Short mmCIF file of C-alpha atoms (C1' of nucleotides) in Angstrom, two decimals:
data_model
loop_
_atom_site.label_atom_id
_atom_site.label_comp_id
_atom_site.label_asym_id
_atom_site.label_seq_id
_atom_site.Cartn_x
_atom_site.Cartn_y
_atom_site.Cartn_z
CA MET A 12 -0.17 -0.14 -0.06
CA THR A 13 1.59 3.25 -1.14
CA VAL A 14 1.47 6.63 0.60
CA ARG A 15 -0.84 7.85 -2.09
CA ARG A 16 -3.26 4.88 -1.78
CA ARG A 17 -3.48 5.56 2.05
CA GLN A 18 -4.06 9.07 1.31
CA ILE A 19 -7.04 8.27 -1.07
CA GLU A 20 -8.53 5.84 1.64
CA ASP A 21 -8.23 8.44 4.36
CA ALA A 22 -9.83 11.09 2.30
CA ALA A 23 -12.60 8.56 0.81
CA SER A 24 -13.09 7.53 4.97
CA ALA A 25 -14.03 10.99 5.77
CA LEU A 26 -16.05 11.78 2.77
CA PHE A 27 -17.90 8.29 2.76
CA GLY A 28 -18.36 8.64 6.77
CA ALA A 29 -19.88 12.27 6.28
CA ARG A 30 -21.86 12.10 3.35
CA GLY A 31 -22.20 8.30 2.52
CA PHE A 32 -20.66 6.47 -0.45
CA ALA A 33 -23.60 7.20 -2.62
CA GLY A 34 -23.27 11.00 -1.92
CA THR A 35 -19.52 11.15 -2.48
CA SER A 36 -18.25 11.39 -6.07
CA VAL A 37 -14.66 10.23 -7.14
CA ARG A 38 -13.94 13.66 -7.87
CA ASP A 39 -14.92 14.74 -4.40
CA ILE A 40 -12.16 12.36 -3.25
CA ALA A 41 -9.55 13.32 -5.63
CA ARG A 42 -9.95 16.92 -4.92
CA LEU A 43 -9.05 16.18 -1.19
CA VAL A 44 -5.74 14.60 -2.48
CA ASP A 45 -5.05 17.13 -5.03
CA LEU A 46 -5.78 14.99 -8.07
CA GLN A 47 -7.82 15.50 -11.15
CA GLY A 48 -10.79 13.06 -11.17
CA GLY A 49 -9.38 10.74 -13.70
CA SER A 50 -6.01 10.31 -11.94
CA LEU A 51 -7.46 8.63 -9.33
CA TYR A 52 -7.76 5.63 -11.38
CA ALA A 53 -3.86 5.51 -11.57
CA HIS A 54 -4.16 4.34 -7.75
CA VAL A 55 -7.59 2.54 -7.45
CA THR A 56 -9.63 0.44 -9.79
CA SER A 57 -13.15 1.49 -9.03
CA LYS A 58 -14.87 3.62 -6.34
CA GLU A 59 -16.33 0.47 -4.87
CA ASP A 60 -12.74 -0.89 -4.55
CA VAL A 61 -11.76 2.04 -2.29
CA LEU A 62 -15.00 1.21 -0.27
CA TRP A 63 -14.06 -2.31 0.06
CA SER A 64 -10.67 -1.70 1.19
CA ILE A 65 -11.67 0.48 3.80
CA VAL A 66 -14.59 -1.94 5.00
CA ASP A 67 -12.39 -4.91 4.95
CA GLY A 68 -9.37 -3.37 6.63
CA ALA A 69 -11.85 -2.06 9.67
CA ALA A 70 -13.53 -5.19 9.74
CA ARG A 71 -10.08 -7.07 10.41
CA ARG A 72 -9.07 -4.35 12.90
CA PHE A 73 -12.50 -5.08 15.02
CA ARG A 74 -12.08 -8.80 14.61
CA ALA A 75 -8.30 -8.68 15.69
CA ALA A 76 -9.14 -6.73 18.50
CA ALA A 77 -11.89 -8.67 19.89
CA GLU A 78 -11.24 -12.35 18.90
CA PRO A 79 -8.37 -12.89 21.60
CA VAL A 80 -10.18 -11.26 24.18
CA ALA A 81 -13.50 -13.08 23.64
CA ARG A 82 -11.50 -16.42 23.66
CA GLY A 83 -9.13 -15.73 26.16
CA PRO A 84 -9.38 -16.55 30.03
CA GLY A 85 -11.28 -14.56 32.61
CA SER A 86 -14.88 -14.37 33.58
CA ALA A 87 -17.74 -13.44 31.01
CA ALA A 88 -17.83 -10.08 32.73
CA GLU A 89 -13.84 -9.25 32.44
CA ARG A 90 -14.15 -10.54 28.95
CA LEU A 91 -17.11 -8.62 27.78
CA ALA A 92 -15.62 -5.62 29.43
CA ALA A 93 -12.30 -6.04 27.64
CA MET A 94 -14.30 -6.28 24.44
CA VAL A 95 -16.16 -3.25 25.11
CA ALA A 96 -12.89 -1.33 25.51
CA THR A 97 -11.22 -2.78 22.35
CA HIS A 98 -14.36 -1.79 20.37
CA VAL A 99 -14.40 1.62 21.80
CA ASP A 100 -10.62 1.75 21.19
CA VAL A 101 -11.18 0.81 17.59
CA VAL A 102 -13.73 3.40 17.08
CA THR A 103 -11.86 6.21 18.77
CA ARG A 104 -8.63 5.55 16.80
CA SER A 105 -10.26 5.29 13.39
CA ARG A 106 -13.58 7.07 13.60
CA ASP A 107 -13.82 7.57 9.88
CA ARG A 108 -12.90 4.04 8.71
CA ALA A 109 -14.94 2.39 11.52
CA SER A 110 -18.08 4.55 10.46
CA VAL A 111 -17.70 3.66 6.90
CA PHE A 112 -17.46 0.03 7.82
CA LEU A 113 -20.28 0.07 10.17
CA PHE A 114 -22.78 2.23 8.29
CA GLN A 115 -21.66 2.19 4.51
CA TRP A 116 -20.99 -1.65 3.97
CA ARG A 117 -24.38 -1.96 2.21
CA PHE A 118 -23.20 -0.17 -0.83
CA LEU A 119 -20.78 -3.06 -1.68
CA GLY A 120 -21.49 -5.29 -4.58
CA PRO A 121 -23.41 -8.64 -3.98
CA GLU A 122 -20.29 -10.74 -3.34
CA ARG A 123 -18.36 -8.50 -1.17
CA LEU A 124 -21.58 -7.41 0.68
CA ALA A 125 -22.22 -11.10 1.66
CA ALA A 126 -18.64 -11.58 2.66
CA VAL A 127 -19.08 -8.31 5.01
CA ALA A 128 -22.32 -9.63 6.33
CA ALA A 129 -20.90 -12.87 7.43
CA ALA A 130 -17.96 -11.02 8.93
CA ARG A 131 -20.41 -8.77 10.87
CA ASP A 132 -22.35 -11.93 12.05
CA ALA A 133 -19.23 -13.56 13.29
CA TYR A 134 -18.27 -10.32 15.14
CA GLU A 135 -21.69 -10.08 16.95
CA GLY A 136 -21.46 -13.78 17.55
CA LEU A 137 -18.40 -13.33 19.52
CA PHE A 138 -20.34 -10.92 21.86
CA ARG A 139 -23.55 -13.01 21.96
CA GLU A 140 -21.30 -15.96 23.07
CA VAL A 141 -19.86 -14.03 25.92
CA ILE A 142 -23.08 -12.44 27.00
CA ALA A 143 -24.49 -16.17 26.54
CA ALA A 144 -21.91 -17.74 28.57
CA GLY A 145 -22.21 -15.11 31.37
CA ALA A 146 -26.00 -15.99 31.51
CA ALA A 147 -25.58 -19.47 31.68
CA ALA A 148 -22.88 -19.25 34.33
CA GLY A 149 -25.30 -16.96 36.27
CA GLU A 150 -22.90 -14.18 36.09
CA PHE A 151 -25.38 -12.25 34.03
CA ASP A 152 -29.10 -11.57 34.35
CA VAL A 153 -30.10 -11.95 30.95
CA ASP A 154 -33.17 -13.68 29.43
CA ASP A 155 -32.77 -12.99 25.89
CA PRO A 156 -28.89 -12.83 24.74
CA ALA A 157 -29.69 -11.96 21.20
CA VAL A 158 -31.59 -8.75 22.01
CA ALA A 159 -28.96 -7.84 24.63
CA THR A 160 -26.29 -8.37 22.12
CA ALA A 161 -27.91 -6.21 19.56
CA PHE A 162 -28.88 -3.49 22.22
CA VAL A 163 -25.11 -3.47 23.40
CA LEU A 164 -23.59 -3.45 19.73
CA SER A 165 -25.98 -0.60 18.54
CA ALA A 166 -24.91 1.43 21.67
CA LEU A 167 -21.13 0.86 20.89
CA ASN A 168 -21.60 1.45 17.12
CA GLY A 169 -23.40 4.96 17.92
CA LEU A 170 -20.20 5.96 19.28
CA ALA A 171 -18.90 6.50 15.66
CA HIS A 172 -21.55 8.89 15.19
CA TRP A 173 -20.99 11.28 18.04
CA TYR A 174 -17.27 10.69 19.17
CA ARG A 175 -15.27 13.90 18.47
CA PRO A 176 -11.35 13.46 18.85
CA ASP A 177 -11.46 17.13 20.32
CA GLY A 178 -14.08 16.17 22.66
CA ARG A 179 -14.43 16.08 26.47
CA LEU A 180 -13.79 12.32 26.61
CA GLY A 181 -10.79 10.28 25.67
CA THR A 182 -11.01 6.73 24.59
CA ALA A 183 -10.23 5.42 28.16
CA GLU A 184 -12.95 7.73 29.89
CA ILE A 185 -15.51 6.48 27.47
CA ALA A 186 -14.57 2.60 27.54
CA GLU A 187 -14.86 2.92 31.37
CA ARG A 188 -18.41 4.46 31.18
CA PHE A 189 -19.72 2.16 28.25
CA SER A 190 -18.14 -1.05 30.22
CA ALA A 191 -20.08 0.11 33.24
CA LEU A 192 -23.21 0.58 31.22
CA VAL A 193 -23.28 -2.76 29.58
CA LEU A 194 -22.30 -4.68 32.66
CA HIS A 195 -24.98 -3.05 34.83
CA GLY A 196 -27.27 -3.43 31.98
CA LEU A 197 -26.70 -7.24 31.69
CA GLY A 198 -27.35 -7.31 35.48
CA ALA A 199 -23.79 -8.27 36.23
CA ALA A 200 -23.64 -8.13 40.18
CA ARG A 201 -20.70 -6.38 40.30
CA PRO A 202 -17.26 -6.04 38.18
CA ALA A 203 -15.58 -9.38 38.77
CA PRO A 204 -12.36 -9.25 40.69
CA ALA A 205 -9.30 -9.64 38.32
CA ARG A 206 -7.26 -12.47 39.31
CA PRO A 207 -3.49 -11.88 39.30
CA GLY A 208 -2.10 -12.46 36.07
CA THR A 209 -5.16 -12.73 34.18
CA ASP A 210 -6.23 -9.07 34.10
CA HIS A 211 -7.56 -8.22 30.79
CA ARG A 212 -9.36 -5.18 31.46
CA ALA A 213 -9.01 -1.92 29.35
CA ARG A 214 -6.99 -0.10 31.50
CA SER A 215 -4.34 -2.33 32.08
CA SER A 216 -4.14 -3.79 28.60
CA ARG A 217 -3.77 -0.82 26.53
CA MET B 13 -52.21 15.32 2.15
CA THR B 14 -53.28 13.00 -0.70
CA VAL B 15 -53.24 9.30 -1.02
CA ARG B 16 -50.75 9.46 -3.89
CA ARG B 17 -48.71 11.81 -1.88
CA ARG B 18 -48.68 9.28 1.19
CA GLN B 19 -47.87 6.52 -1.21
CA ILE B 20 -44.87 8.62 -2.64
CA GLU B 21 -43.43 9.06 0.81
CA ASP B 22 -44.05 5.54 1.80
CA ALA B 23 -42.11 4.49 -1.21
CA ALA B 24 -39.39 7.05 -0.60
CA SER B 25 -39.06 6.19 3.15
CA ALA B 26 -38.26 2.36 2.11
CA LEU B 27 -35.79 3.41 -0.54
CA PHE B 28 -34.10 6.17 1.49
CA GLY B 29 -33.77 3.87 4.34
CA ALA B 30 -32.54 0.87 2.28
CA ARG B 31 -30.02 2.84 -0.12
CA GLY B 32 -29.82 6.09 1.51
CA PHE B 33 -31.19 9.43 0.23
CA ALA B 34 -28.20 9.83 -2.31
CA GLY B 35 -28.41 6.35 -3.38
CA THR B 36 -31.98 6.72 -4.37
CA SER B 37 -33.18 8.31 -7.45
CA VAL B 38 -36.54 10.00 -8.04
CA ARG B 39 -36.99 7.71 -11.01
CA ASP B 40 -36.66 4.73 -8.29
CA ILE B 41 -39.51 6.35 -6.18
CA ALA B 42 -41.55 6.75 -9.27
CA ARG B 43 -40.93 3.12 -10.37
CA LEU B 44 -42.68 1.98 -7.02
CA VAL B 45 -45.78 4.18 -7.30
CA ASP B 46 -46.13 3.27 -11.05
CA LEU B 47 -45.41 6.79 -12.27
CA GLN B 48 -43.05 8.26 -14.92
CA GLY B 49 -39.94 10.06 -13.33
CA GLY B 50 -41.25 13.29 -14.35
CA SER B 51 -44.90 12.77 -13.21
CA LEU B 52 -43.55 12.88 -9.57
CA TYR B 53 -43.16 16.54 -9.84
CA ALA B 54 -46.96 16.70 -10.13
CA HIS B 55 -46.96 15.68 -6.44
CA VAL B 56 -43.70 16.93 -4.80
CA THR B 57 -41.57 19.95 -5.64
CA SER B 58 -38.13 18.33 -5.09
CA LYS B 59 -36.70 15.13 -3.87
CA GLU B 60 -35.45 16.97 -0.89
CA ASP B 61 -38.75 17.97 0.10
CA VAL B 62 -39.85 14.50 0.24
CA LEU B 63 -37.00 13.81 2.68
CA TRP B 64 -38.12 16.75 4.70
CA SER B 65 -41.63 15.65 4.84
CA ILE B 66 -40.59 12.21 6.06
CA VAL B 67 -37.87 13.52 8.21
CA ASP B 68 -40.18 16.43 10.04
CA GLY B 69 -43.13 13.97 10.17
CA ALA B 70 -41.19 11.43 12.04
CA ALA B 71 -39.35 13.76 14.28
CA ARG B 72 -42.99 14.78 15.31
CA ARG B 73 -43.88 11.56 16.20
CA PHE B 74 -41.00 10.80 18.44
CA ARG B 75 -41.46 14.06 20.14
CA ALA B 76 -45.21 13.68 20.55
CA ALA B 77 -44.87 10.34 22.07
CA ALA B 78 -42.01 11.08 24.70
CA GLU B 79 -42.78 14.75 25.60
CA PRO B 80 -45.89 14.09 27.97
CA VAL B 81 -44.31 10.95 29.53
CA ALA B 82 -40.92 12.64 30.10
CA ARG B 83 -42.84 15.43 31.75
CA GLY B 84 -45.40 13.42 33.26
CA PRO B 85 -45.77 12.14 36.84
CA GLY B 86 -43.73 9.44 38.18
CA SER B 87 -40.33 8.33 39.20
CA ALA B 88 -37.53 8.70 36.86
CA ALA B 89 -37.30 5.19 36.34
CA GLU B 90 -41.12 4.99 35.38
CA ARG B 91 -40.76 7.78 33.21
CA LEU B 92 -37.65 6.62 31.45
CA ALA B 93 -39.11 2.96 31.14
CA ALA B 94 -42.09 4.58 29.25
CA MET B 95 -39.97 6.86 27.06
CA VAL B 96 -37.97 3.52 25.86
CA ALA B 97 -41.32 1.91 25.20
CA THR B 98 -42.77 5.03 23.13
CA HIS B 99 -39.34 5.08 21.28
CA VAL B 100 -39.38 1.50 20.39
CA ASP B 101 -43.06 1.87 19.55
CA VAL B 102 -42.58 4.51 17.17
CA VAL B 103 -39.53 2.72 15.46
CA THR B 104 -41.57 -0.52 15.08
CA ARG B 105 -44.66 0.95 14.09
CA SER B 106 -42.65 2.96 11.32
CA ARG B 107 -39.40 1.60 10.87
CA ASP B 108 -38.71 3.02 7.37
CA ARG B 109 -39.65 6.50 8.19
CA ALA B 110 -37.91 6.16 11.65
CA SER B 111 -34.83 4.99 9.94
CA VAL B 112 -34.78 7.87 7.57
CA PHE B 113 -35.32 10.52 10.31
CA LEU B 114 -32.21 8.81 12.41
CA PHE B 115 -29.88 8.34 9.51
CA GLN B 116 -30.96 10.42 6.49
CA TRP B 117 -31.49 13.81 8.03
CA ARG B 118 -27.98 14.98 7.24
CA PHE B 119 -29.07 14.96 3.55
CA LEU B 120 -31.28 17.96 3.92
CA GLY B 121 -29.98 21.44 3.04
CA PRO B 122 -28.73 24.02 5.42
CA GLU B 123 -31.53 25.60 6.84
CA ARG B 124 -33.74 22.20 7.49
CA LEU B 125 -30.51 20.59 8.66
CA ALA B 126 -30.37 22.99 11.45
CA ALA B 127 -33.96 22.55 12.34
CA VAL B 128 -33.56 18.93 12.43
CA ALA B 129 -30.41 19.11 14.62
CA ALA B 130 -32.26 21.22 17.04
CA ALA B 131 -35.33 18.79 17.19
CA ARG B 132 -32.73 15.87 17.71
CA ASP B 133 -30.85 17.86 20.39
CA ALA B 134 -34.13 18.58 22.26
CA TYR B 135 -35.26 14.87 22.09
CA GLU B 136 -32.10 13.82 23.36
CA GLY B 137 -32.52 16.68 26.10
CA LEU B 138 -35.72 14.86 27.42
CA PHE B 139 -33.89 11.67 27.80
CA ARG B 140 -30.83 13.51 29.57
CA GLU B 141 -33.34 15.25 31.88
CA VAL B 142 -35.06 12.32 33.24
CA ILE B 143 -31.61 10.34 33.52
CA ALA B 144 -29.95 13.40 35.36
CA ALA B 145 -33.07 13.63 37.67
CA GLY B 146 -33.11 10.02 38.44
CA ALA B 147 -29.10 10.53 39.27
CA ALA B 148 -29.65 13.49 41.26
CA ALA B 149 -32.46 11.48 43.12
CA GLY B 150 -30.11 8.83 43.91
CA GLU B 151 -32.50 6.50 41.92
CA PHE B 152 -29.95 5.69 39.20
CA ASP B 153 -26.01 5.25 39.75
CA VAL B 154 -24.67 7.48 36.84
CA ASP B 155 -21.90 9.67 36.97
CA ASP B 156 -22.09 10.99 33.36
CA PRO B 157 -25.61 11.41 32.27
CA ALA B 158 -24.57 12.78 28.78
CA VAL B 159 -22.67 9.81 27.99
CA ALA B 160 -25.48 7.54 29.47
CA THR B 161 -28.01 9.25 27.38
CA ALA B 162 -25.87 8.90 24.10
CA PHE B 163 -25.32 5.18 24.78
CA VAL B 164 -29.03 4.74 25.40
CA LEU B 165 -30.25 6.41 22.34
CA SER B 166 -27.69 4.64 20.36
CA ALA B 167 -28.85 1.46 21.62
CA LEU B 168 -32.67 2.43 20.84
CA ASN B 169 -31.92 3.86 17.42
CA GLY B 170 -30.15 0.47 16.40
CA LEU B 171 -33.32 -1.12 16.65
CA ALA B 172 -34.48 0.77 13.13
CA HIS B 173 -31.36 -1.23 11.54
CA TRP B 174 -32.32 -4.68 12.72
CA TYR B 175 -36.13 -4.64 13.51
CA ARG B 176 -38.04 -6.79 11.04
CA PRO B 177 -41.80 -6.72 11.48
CA ASP B 178 -42.05 -10.58 10.61
CA GLY B 179 -39.47 -11.19 13.26
CA ARG B 180 -39.28 -13.26 16.41
CA LEU B 181 -40.22 -10.16 18.79
CA GLY B 182 -43.05 -7.91 18.53
CA THR B 183 -43.09 -4.06 19.91
CA ALA B 184 -44.30 -5.17 23.60
CA GLU B 185 -41.25 -7.62 24.03
CA ILE B 186 -38.66 -5.61 22.52
CA ALA B 187 -39.79 -2.60 24.69
CA GLU B 188 -39.75 -4.80 27.87
CA ARG B 189 -36.25 -6.11 27.25
CA PHE B 190 -34.80 -2.67 26.06
CA SER B 191 -36.53 -1.14 29.32
CA ALA B 192 -34.55 -3.64 31.74
CA LEU B 193 -31.27 -3.17 29.82
CA VAL B 194 -31.77 0.55 30.06
CA LEU B 195 -32.55 0.60 33.75
CA HIS B 196 -30.27 -1.99 34.80
CA GLY B 197 -27.59 -0.33 32.84
CA LEU B 198 -28.30 2.91 34.85
CA GLY B 199 -27.99 1.20 38.15
CA ALA B 200 -31.53 1.37 38.97
CA ALA B 201 -31.83 -0.73 42.04
CA ARG B 202 -35.11 -2.01 40.84
CA PRO B 203 -37.95 -1.22 38.66
CA ALA B 204 -39.94 1.22 40.88
CA PRO B 205 -43.35 0.10 41.69
CA ALA B 206 -46.18 1.68 39.84
CA ARG B 207 -48.49 3.73 42.07
CA PRO B 208 -52.18 3.28 41.05
CA GLY B 209 -53.42 5.58 38.60
CA THR B 210 -50.14 6.74 37.58
CA ASP B 211 -48.93 3.73 35.72
CA HIS B 212 -47.22 5.15 32.56
CA ARG B 213 -45.39 1.93 31.73
CA ALA B 214 -45.34 0.18 28.25
CA ARG B 215 -47.52 -2.95 28.90
CA SER B 216 -50.57 -0.96 30.34
CA SER B 217 -50.43 2.15 28.42
CA ARG B 218 -50.25 0.86 25.02
"C1'" DC C 29 -0.94 11.88 -13.39
"C1'" DC C 30 -3.27 15.21 -16.92
"C1'" DT C 31 -6.32 16.50 -20.81
"C1'" DA C 32 -10.30 15.15 -23.18
"C1'" DC C 33 -13.59 12.44 -23.47
"C1'" DC C 34 -17.20 8.37 -23.47
"C1'" DG C 35 -22.23 6.82 -22.52
"C1'" DA C 36 -25.32 6.87 -18.71
"C1'" DT C 37 -28.03 8.70 -15.50
"C1'" DC C 38 -29.05 12.51 -12.25
"C1'" DG C 39 -32.97 15.90 -10.68
"C1'" DG C 40 -35.83 18.83 -12.73
"C1'" DT C 41 -38.77 21.44 -16.44
"C1'" DA C 42 -41.92 22.55 -20.70
"C1'" DG C 43 -46.07 21.54 -22.90
"C1'" DG C 44 -49.71 19.35 -23.58
"C1'" DC D 4 -50.04 12.17 -15.56
"C1'" DC D 5 -47.10 11.31 -20.15
"C1'" DT D 6 -43.55 12.54 -23.55
"C1'" DA D 7 -39.75 14.56 -24.50
"C1'" DC D 8 -36.30 17.24 -23.14
"C1'" DC D 9 -32.55 20.32 -20.36
"C1'" DG D 10 -27.99 21.13 -18.43
"C1'" DA D 11 -25.07 18.73 -15.01
"C1'" DT D 12 -22.70 15.24 -13.25
"C1'" DC D 13 -21.69 10.69 -12.66
"C1'" DG D 14 -18.15 6.69 -12.86
"C1'" DG D 15 -14.56 5.28 -15.75
"C1'" DT D 16 -11.33 5.09 -19.96
"C1'" DA D 17 -8.02 6.53 -24.06
"C1'" DG D 18 -3.95 8.16 -24.94
"C1'" DG D 19 -0.04 10.39 -23.90
#
DNA sequence: CCTACCGATCGGTAGG
DNA sequence: CCTACCGATCGGTAGG
């Protein structure tokens, strides 16, 4: 990936995130990186190709951050708190790309759309499994893990809409508050105490 | 408002909700109501005018449903649970229009955009006030009402993305589960008991 | 990476 | 409400 290509994707992420994929022209993107409209095609093969690159990259980041935590050691509450923290981390560190992944993926063509849908399902599955495990273990008080998962992920994803890099709260503060809201929401009696050497919570791990 | 006009707005809501405002052409809308592209303009003055009508109507519905509850009697927990229920009710009863209001309003022109932004702020304010009141009264355990409000509203709005009219859950079931997740999330000790004659909870009021 | 261009489609209008 | 059209813009390409 060349520097130019990264510039183009950054510009496209900002525009797709703000105006949507369909509301952004290739000339809008070109203008942001000081190119003529047609010159963009020296670096990309199509507008959808740029969308795919952004979406796929962000999907990998979310997954790579959450998977080891979800399948790692610790109680369900510990793991879920860490997953909330990693999700918040990915969103705040790359808001535009995360926003495109979360809200513009539907503009992909059929085959890529199916791939992203599967990836999204798998990611949601990580959360649902941890929530269901916590419920089964009596750690959470949740009667409908599927709805609880959808509720929680929607709340987390909304961050991409309202997060401002220059805002009042940083990644750590948001992760803290979100974790509390999630764990309380699921009826966790209290944050599970970390056992020495197995602390995967946000503050110590990132 | 004529029957035709309503048909047009319904078609536009479905398309704007699924493909976005910029991803929908006036001819797409016309096709859904069996009109030629240009004939649409016998009923509407512009594409943006259709968007505005949908957005403004939905905004009024959300507000009209939530305002009396927010400012009505009852504990903060009671009022908030009822607000969650009314929000879920508006979303499930008119998912497409709600979806357009929630996610396509940014495509409005400058002056209408400002009006909607203000309306959205006011609506969010209703939730924030109730949450802050509950926190001040010691009814909720919330240290940051602004973040808690953003978290909750994002979770509620996400319903417009995943709700399916033919799905497993109806309005009442979703409202029940959402209310529990919200109240627990805010650290409400337990659902406040309803006093006779002041019961504004979802199941009895709708 | 630019200039110049392609056909297609866009939102919207005229005239009936 | 249709036919026929308007200028503008769209994503993308040819040739250098």
